[in-house]
PDB file of C-alpha atoms in Angstrom:
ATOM      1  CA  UNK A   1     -33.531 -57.562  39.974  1.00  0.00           C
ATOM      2  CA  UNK A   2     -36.989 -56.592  41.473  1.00  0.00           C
ATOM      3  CA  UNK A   3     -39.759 -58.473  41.414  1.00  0.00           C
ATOM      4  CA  UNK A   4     -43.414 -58.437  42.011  1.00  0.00           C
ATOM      5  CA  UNK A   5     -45.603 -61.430  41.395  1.00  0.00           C
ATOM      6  CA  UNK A   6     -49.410 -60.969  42.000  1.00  0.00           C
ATOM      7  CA  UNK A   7     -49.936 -65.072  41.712  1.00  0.00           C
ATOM      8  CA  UNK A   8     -53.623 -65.562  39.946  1.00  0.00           C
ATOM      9  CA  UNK A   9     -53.818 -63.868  36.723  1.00  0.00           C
ATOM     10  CA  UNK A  10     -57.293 -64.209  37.224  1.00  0.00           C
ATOM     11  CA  UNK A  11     -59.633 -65.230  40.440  1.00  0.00           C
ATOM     12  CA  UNK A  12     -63.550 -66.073  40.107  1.00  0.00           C
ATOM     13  CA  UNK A  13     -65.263 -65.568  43.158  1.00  0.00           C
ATOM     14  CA  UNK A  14     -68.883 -66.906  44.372  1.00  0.00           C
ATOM     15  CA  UNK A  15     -70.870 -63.092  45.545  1.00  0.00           C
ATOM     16  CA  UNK A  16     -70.835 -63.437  49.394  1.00  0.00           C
ATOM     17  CA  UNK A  17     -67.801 -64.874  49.851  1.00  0.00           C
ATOM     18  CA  UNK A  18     -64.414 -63.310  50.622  1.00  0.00           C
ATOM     19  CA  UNK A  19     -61.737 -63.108  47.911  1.00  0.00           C
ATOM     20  CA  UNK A  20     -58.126 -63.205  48.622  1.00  0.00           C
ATOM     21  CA  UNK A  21     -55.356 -61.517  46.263  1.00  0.00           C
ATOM     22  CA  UNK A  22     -51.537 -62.518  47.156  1.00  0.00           C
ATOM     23  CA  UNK A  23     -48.693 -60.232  46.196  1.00  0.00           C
ATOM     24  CA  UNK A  24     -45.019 -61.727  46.734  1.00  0.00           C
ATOM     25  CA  UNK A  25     -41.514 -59.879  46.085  1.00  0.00           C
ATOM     26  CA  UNK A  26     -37.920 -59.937  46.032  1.00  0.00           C
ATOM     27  CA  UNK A  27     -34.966 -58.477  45.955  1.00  0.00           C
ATOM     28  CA  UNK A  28     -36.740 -55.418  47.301  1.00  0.00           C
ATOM     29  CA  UNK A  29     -37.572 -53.685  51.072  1.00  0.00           C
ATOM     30  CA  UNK A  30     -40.234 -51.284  50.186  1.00  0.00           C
ATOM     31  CA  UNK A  31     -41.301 -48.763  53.173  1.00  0.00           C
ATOM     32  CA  UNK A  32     -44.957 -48.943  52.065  1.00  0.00           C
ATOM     33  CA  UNK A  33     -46.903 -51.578  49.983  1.00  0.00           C
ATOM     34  CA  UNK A  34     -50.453 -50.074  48.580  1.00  0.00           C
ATOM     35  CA  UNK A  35     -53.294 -51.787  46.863  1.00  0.00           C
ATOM     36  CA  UNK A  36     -55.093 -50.182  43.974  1.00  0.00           C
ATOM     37  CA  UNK A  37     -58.539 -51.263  41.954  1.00  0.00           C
ATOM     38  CA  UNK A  38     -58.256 -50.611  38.329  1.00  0.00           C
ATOM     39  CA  UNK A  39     -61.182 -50.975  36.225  1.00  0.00           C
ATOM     40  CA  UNK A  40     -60.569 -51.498  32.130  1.00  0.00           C
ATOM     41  CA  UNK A  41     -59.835 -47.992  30.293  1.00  0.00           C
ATOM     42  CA  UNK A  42     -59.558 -46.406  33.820  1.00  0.00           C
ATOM     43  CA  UNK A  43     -56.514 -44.848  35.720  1.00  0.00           C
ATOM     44  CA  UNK A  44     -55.991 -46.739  39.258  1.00  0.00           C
ATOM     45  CA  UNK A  45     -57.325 -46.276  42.268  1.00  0.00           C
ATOM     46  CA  UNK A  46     -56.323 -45.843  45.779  1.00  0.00           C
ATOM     47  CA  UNK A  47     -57.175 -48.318  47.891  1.00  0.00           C
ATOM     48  CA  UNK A  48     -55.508 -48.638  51.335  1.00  0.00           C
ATOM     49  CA  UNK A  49     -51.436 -47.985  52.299  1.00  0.00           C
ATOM     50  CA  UNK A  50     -49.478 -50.725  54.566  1.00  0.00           C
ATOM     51  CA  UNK A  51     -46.655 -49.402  56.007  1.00  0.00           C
ATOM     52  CA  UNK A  52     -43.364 -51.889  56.366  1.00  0.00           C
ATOM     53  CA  UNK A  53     -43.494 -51.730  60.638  1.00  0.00           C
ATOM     54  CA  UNK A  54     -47.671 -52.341  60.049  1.00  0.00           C
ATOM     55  CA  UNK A  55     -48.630 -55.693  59.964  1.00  0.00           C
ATOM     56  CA  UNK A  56     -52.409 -55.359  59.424  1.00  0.00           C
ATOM     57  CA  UNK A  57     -54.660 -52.333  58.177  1.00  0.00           C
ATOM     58  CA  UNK A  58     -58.270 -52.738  57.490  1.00  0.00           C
ATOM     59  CA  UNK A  59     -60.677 -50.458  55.599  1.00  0.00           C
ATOM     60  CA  UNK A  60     -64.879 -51.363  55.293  1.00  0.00           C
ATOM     61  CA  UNK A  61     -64.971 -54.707  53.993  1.00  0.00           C
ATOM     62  CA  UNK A  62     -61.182 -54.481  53.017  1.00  0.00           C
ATOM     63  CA  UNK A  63     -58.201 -55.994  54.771  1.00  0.00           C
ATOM     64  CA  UNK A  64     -54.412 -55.793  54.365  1.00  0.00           C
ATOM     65  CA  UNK A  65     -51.924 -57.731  55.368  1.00  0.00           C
ATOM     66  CA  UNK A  66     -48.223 -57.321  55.438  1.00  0.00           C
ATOM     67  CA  UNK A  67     -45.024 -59.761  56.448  1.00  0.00           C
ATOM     68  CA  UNK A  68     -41.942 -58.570  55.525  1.00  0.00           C
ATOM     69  CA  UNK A  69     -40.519 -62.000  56.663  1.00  0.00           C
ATOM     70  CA  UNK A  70     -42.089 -63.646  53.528  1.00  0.00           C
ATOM     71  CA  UNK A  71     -42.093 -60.657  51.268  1.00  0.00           C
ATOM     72  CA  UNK A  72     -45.465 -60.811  51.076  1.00  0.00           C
ATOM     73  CA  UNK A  73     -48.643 -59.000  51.094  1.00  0.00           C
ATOM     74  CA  UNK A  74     -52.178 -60.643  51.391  1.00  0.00           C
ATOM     75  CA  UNK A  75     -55.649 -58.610  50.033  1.00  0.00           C
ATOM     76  CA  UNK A  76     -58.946 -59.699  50.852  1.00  0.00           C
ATOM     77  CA  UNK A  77     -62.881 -58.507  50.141  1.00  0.00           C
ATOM     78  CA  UNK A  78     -64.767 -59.550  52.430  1.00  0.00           C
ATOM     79  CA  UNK A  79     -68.742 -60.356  51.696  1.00  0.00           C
ATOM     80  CA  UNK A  80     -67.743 -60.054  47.879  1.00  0.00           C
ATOM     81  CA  UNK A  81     -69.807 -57.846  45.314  1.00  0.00           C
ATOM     82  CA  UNK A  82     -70.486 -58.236  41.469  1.00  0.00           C
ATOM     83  CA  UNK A  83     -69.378 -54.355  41.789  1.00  0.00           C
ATOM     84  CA  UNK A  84     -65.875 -55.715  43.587  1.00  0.00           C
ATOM     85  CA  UNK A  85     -65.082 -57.209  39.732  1.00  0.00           C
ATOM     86  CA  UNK A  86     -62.046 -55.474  38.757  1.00  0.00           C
ATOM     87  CA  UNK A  87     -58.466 -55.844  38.507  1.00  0.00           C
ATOM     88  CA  UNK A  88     -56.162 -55.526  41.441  1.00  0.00           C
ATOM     89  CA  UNK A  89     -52.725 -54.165  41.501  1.00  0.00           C
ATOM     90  CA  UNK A  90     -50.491 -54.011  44.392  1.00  0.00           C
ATOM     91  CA  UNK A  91     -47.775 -51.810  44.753  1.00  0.00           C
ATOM     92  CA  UNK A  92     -44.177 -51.438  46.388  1.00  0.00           C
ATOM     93  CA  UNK A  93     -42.776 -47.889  47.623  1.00  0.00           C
ATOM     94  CA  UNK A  94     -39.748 -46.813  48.597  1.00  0.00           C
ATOM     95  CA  UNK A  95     -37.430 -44.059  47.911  1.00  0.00           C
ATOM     96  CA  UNK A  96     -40.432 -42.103  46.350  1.00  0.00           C
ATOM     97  CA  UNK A  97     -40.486 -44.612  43.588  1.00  0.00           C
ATOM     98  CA  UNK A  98     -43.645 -46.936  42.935  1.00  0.00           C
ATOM     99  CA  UNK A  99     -43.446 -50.387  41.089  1.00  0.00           C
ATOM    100  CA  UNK A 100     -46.106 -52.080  40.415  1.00  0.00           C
ATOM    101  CA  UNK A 101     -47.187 -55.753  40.096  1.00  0.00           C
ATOM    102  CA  UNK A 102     -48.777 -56.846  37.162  1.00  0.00           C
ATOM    103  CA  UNK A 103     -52.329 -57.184  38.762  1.00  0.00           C
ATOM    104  CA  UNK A 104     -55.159 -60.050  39.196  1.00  0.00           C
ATOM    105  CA  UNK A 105     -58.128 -59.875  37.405  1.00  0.00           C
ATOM    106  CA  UNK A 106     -61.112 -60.663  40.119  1.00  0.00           C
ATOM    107  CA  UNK A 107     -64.692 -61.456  38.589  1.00  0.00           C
ATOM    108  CA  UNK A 108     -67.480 -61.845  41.536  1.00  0.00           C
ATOM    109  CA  UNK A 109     -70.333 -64.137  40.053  1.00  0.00           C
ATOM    110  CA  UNK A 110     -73.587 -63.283  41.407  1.00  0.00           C
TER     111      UNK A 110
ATOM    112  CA  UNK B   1     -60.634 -34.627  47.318  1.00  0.00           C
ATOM    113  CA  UNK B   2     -57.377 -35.492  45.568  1.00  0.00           C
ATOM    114  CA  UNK B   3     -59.090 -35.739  41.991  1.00  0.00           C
ATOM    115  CA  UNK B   4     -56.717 -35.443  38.769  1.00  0.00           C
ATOM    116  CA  UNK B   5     -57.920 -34.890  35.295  1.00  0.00           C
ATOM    117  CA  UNK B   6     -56.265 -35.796  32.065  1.00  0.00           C
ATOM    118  CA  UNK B   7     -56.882 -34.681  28.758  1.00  0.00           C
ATOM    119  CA  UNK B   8     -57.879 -35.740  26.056  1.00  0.00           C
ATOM    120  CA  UNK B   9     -58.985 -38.962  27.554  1.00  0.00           C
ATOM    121  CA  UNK B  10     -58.763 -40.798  23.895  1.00  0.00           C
ATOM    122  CA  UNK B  11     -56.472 -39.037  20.462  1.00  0.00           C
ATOM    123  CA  UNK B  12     -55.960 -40.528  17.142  1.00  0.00           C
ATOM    124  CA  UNK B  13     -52.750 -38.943  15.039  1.00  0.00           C
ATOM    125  CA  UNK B  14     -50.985 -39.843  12.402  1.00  0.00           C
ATOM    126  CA  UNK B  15     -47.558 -40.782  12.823  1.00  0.00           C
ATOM    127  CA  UNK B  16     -44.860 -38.473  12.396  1.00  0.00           C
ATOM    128  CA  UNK B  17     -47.052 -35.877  14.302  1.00  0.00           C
ATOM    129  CA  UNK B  18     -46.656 -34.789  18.026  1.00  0.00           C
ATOM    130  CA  UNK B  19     -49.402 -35.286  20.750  1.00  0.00           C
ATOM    131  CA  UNK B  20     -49.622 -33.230  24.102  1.00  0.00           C
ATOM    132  CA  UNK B  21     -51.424 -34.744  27.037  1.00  0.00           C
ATOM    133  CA  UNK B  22     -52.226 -32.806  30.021  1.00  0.00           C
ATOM    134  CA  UNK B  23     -52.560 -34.145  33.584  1.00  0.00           C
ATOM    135  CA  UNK B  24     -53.755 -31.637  36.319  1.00  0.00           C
ATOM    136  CA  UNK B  25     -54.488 -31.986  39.908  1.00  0.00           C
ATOM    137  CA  UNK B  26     -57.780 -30.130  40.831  1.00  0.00           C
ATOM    138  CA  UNK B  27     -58.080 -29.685  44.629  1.00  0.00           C
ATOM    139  CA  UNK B  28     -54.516 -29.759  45.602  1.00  0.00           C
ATOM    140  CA  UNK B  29     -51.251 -28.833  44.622  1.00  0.00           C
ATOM    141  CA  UNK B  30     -48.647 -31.414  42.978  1.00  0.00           C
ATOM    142  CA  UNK B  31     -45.169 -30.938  43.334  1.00  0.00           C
ATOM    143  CA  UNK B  32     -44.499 -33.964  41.973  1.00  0.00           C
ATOM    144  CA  UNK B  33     -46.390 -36.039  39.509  1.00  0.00           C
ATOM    145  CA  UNK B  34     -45.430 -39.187  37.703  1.00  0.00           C
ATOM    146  CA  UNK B  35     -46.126 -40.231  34.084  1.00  0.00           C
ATOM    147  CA  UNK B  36     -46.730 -43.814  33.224  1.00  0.00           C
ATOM    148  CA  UNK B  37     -47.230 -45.968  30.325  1.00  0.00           C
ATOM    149  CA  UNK B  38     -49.895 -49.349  30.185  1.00  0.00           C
ATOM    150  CA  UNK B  39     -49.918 -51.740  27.583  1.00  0.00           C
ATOM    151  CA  UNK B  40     -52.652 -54.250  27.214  1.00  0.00           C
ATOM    152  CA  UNK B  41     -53.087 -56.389  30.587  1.00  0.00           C
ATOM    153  CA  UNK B  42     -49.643 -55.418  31.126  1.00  0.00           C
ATOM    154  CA  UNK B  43     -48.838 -53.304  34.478  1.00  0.00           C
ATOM    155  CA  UNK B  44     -47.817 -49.736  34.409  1.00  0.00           C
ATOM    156  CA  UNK B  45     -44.470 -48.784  34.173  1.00  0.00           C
ATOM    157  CA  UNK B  46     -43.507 -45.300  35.369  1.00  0.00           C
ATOM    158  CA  UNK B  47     -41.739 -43.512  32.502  1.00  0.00           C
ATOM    159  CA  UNK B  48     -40.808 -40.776  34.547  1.00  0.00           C
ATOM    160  CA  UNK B  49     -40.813 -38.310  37.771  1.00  0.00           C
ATOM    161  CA  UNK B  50     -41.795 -34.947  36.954  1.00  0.00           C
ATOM    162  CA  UNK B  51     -40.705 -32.071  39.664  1.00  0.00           C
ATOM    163  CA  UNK B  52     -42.700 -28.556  39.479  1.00  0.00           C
ATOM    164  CA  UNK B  53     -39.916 -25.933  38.456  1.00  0.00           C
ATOM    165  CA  UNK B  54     -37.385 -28.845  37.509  1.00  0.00           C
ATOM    166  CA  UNK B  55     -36.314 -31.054  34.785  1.00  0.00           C
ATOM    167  CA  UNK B  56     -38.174 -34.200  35.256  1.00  0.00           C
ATOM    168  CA  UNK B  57     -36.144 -37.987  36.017  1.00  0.00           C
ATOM    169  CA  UNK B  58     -36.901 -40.087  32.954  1.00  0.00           C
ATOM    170  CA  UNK B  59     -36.597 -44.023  33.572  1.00  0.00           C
ATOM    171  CA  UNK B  60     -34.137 -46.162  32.103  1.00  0.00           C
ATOM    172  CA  UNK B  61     -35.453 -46.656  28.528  1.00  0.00           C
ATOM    173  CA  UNK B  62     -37.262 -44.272  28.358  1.00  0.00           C
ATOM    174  CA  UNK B  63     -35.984 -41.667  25.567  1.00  0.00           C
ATOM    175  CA  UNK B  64     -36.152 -37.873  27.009  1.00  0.00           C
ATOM    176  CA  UNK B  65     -36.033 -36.010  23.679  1.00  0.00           C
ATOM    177  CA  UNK B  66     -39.127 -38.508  22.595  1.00  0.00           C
ATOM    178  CA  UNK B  67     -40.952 -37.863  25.583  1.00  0.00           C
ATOM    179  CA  UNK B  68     -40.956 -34.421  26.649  1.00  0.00           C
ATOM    180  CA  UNK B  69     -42.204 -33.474  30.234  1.00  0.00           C
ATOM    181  CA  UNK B  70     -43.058 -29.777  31.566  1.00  0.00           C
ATOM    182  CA  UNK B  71     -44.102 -29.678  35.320  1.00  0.00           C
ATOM    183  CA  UNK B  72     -44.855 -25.766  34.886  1.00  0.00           C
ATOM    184  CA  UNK B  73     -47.433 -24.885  37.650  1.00  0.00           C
ATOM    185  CA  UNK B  74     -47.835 -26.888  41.041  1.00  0.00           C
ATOM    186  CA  UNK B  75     -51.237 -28.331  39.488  1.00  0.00           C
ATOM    187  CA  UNK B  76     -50.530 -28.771  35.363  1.00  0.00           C
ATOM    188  CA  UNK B  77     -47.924 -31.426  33.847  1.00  0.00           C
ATOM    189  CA  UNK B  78     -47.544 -31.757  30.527  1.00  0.00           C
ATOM    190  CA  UNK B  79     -46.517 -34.726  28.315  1.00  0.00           C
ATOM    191  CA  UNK B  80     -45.476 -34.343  24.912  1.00  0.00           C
ATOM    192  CA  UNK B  81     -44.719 -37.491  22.351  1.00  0.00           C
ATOM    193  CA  UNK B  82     -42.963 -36.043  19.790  1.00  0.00           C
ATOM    194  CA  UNK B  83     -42.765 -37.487  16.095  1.00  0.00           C
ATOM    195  CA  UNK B  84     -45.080 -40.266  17.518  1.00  0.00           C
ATOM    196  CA  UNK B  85     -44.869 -43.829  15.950  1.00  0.00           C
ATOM    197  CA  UNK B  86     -47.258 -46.941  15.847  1.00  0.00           C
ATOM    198  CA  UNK B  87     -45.226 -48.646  18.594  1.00  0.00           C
ATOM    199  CA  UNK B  88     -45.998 -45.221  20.848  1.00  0.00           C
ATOM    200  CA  UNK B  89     -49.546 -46.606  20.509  1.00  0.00           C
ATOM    201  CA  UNK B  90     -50.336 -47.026  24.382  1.00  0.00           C
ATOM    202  CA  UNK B  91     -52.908 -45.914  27.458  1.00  0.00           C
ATOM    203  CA  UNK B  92     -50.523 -43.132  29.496  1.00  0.00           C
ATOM    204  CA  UNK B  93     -51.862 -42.480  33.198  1.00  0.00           C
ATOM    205  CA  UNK B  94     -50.496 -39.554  34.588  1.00  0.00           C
ATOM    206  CA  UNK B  95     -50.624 -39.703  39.038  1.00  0.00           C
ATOM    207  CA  UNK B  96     -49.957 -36.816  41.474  1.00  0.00           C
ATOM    208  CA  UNK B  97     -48.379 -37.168  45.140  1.00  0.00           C
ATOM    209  CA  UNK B  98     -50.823 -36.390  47.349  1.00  0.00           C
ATOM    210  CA  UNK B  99     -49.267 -36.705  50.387  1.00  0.00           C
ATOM    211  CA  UNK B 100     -46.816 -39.359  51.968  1.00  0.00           C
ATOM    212  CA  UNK B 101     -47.017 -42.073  49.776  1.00  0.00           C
ATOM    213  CA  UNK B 102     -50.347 -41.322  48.295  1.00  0.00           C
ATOM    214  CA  UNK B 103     -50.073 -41.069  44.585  1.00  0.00           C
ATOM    215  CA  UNK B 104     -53.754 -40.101  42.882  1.00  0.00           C
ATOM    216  CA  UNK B 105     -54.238 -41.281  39.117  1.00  0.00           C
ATOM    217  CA  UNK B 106     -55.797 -39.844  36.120  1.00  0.00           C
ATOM    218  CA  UNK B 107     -58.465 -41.592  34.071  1.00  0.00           C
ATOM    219  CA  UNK B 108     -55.845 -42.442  31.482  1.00  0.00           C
ATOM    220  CA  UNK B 109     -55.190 -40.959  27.896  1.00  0.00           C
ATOM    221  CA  UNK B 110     -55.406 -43.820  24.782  1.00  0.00           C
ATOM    222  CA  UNK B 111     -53.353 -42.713  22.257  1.00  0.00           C
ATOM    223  CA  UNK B 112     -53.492 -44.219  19.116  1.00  0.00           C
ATOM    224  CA  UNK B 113     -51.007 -43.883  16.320  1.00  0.00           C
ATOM    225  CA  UNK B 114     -51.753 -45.007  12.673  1.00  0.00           C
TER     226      UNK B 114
END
């Protein structure tokens, strides 16, 4: 069956340094991979779209990486914020269905 | 852009009694939204599709005649727990397809049934 494993549970980061979220599958080919920020008693958010022939996308202080040869996606913040704190979900797409992982909990520390 | 409201954003009922949430898209038009379901640091798991003018495409679990869906404008879904119980006790999120792959999400409804 399909699975998505986002690997830390939960990642403490110093502020100022660059945190990096890992998302692995199987038994899946998604077209698209998206990240989303989800803060507690909140719906997600959008954060940036990867698509499968992409290898790289970058947005502000945000960068996505893709490899479809490990079935895996890589997430990091650059120049980390106390207001980064959050958890992170990633996401697979295809066939206009989205499955999610089950997210990692990222606290900045000032 | 590409905002959706829900509403109410927190209900209490009693069980036995049916709750409607509402999930609307406010600057574009939605022909499809999704409904999903959260339990505590759990991920979300889509419940179902819901197509404007259709019938919507419940998941695999999920019981239809519990849940009822109505997609009846190109910016309004509905989502209806009928003769809720304590184990419906859950945050829904409703999201809209904004455009390729772009789904936008509500702030969430907390439902709460004692």
């Amino acid at each position: 069956s399909q699975k998505i494993e986002q690997n830390s549970e939960a990642l403490n980061i110093q502020e100022g340094k660059t945190a990096t979220l890992t998302c692995n599958y199987t038994n899946y080919s998604p077209a698209y991979l998206q990240w989303y920020r989800q803060d507690p008693g909140r719906g997600p958010v959008f954060l940036l779209l990867i698509r499968e022939n992409e290898k790289e996308k970058r947005k502000e202080r945000l960068k996505v990486t893709f490899d479809t040869t490990l079935k895996q996606s890589l997430f990091h913040i650059t120049a980390s914020q106390p207001a980064d704190s959050a958890t992170y979900l990633c996401a697979l797409v295809r066939a206009s269905k989205i499955i999610f992982g089950s997210g990692t909990r990222l606290s900045i520390r000032p | 852009g590409a905002v959706v409201s829900q509403h109410p954003s927190r209900v209490i009922c009693k069980s036995g009694t049916s709750v409607k949430i509402e999930c609307r898209s406010l600057d574009f038009q939605a022909t499809t939204m999704f409904w999903y379901r959260q339990f505590p640091k759990q991920s979300l798991m889509l419940m179902a599709t819901s197509n404007e003018g259709s019938k919507a495409t419940y998941e695999q679990g999920v019981e239809k005649d519990k849940f009822l869906i109505n997609h009846a404008s190109l910016t309004l879904s509905t989502l209806t727990v009928t003769s809720a119980h304590p184990e419906d006790s859950s945050f829904y999120i409703c999201s809209a397809r904004f455009r390729d792959y772009e789904q936008y999400f509500g702030p969430g409804t907390r439902l709460t049934v004692t």
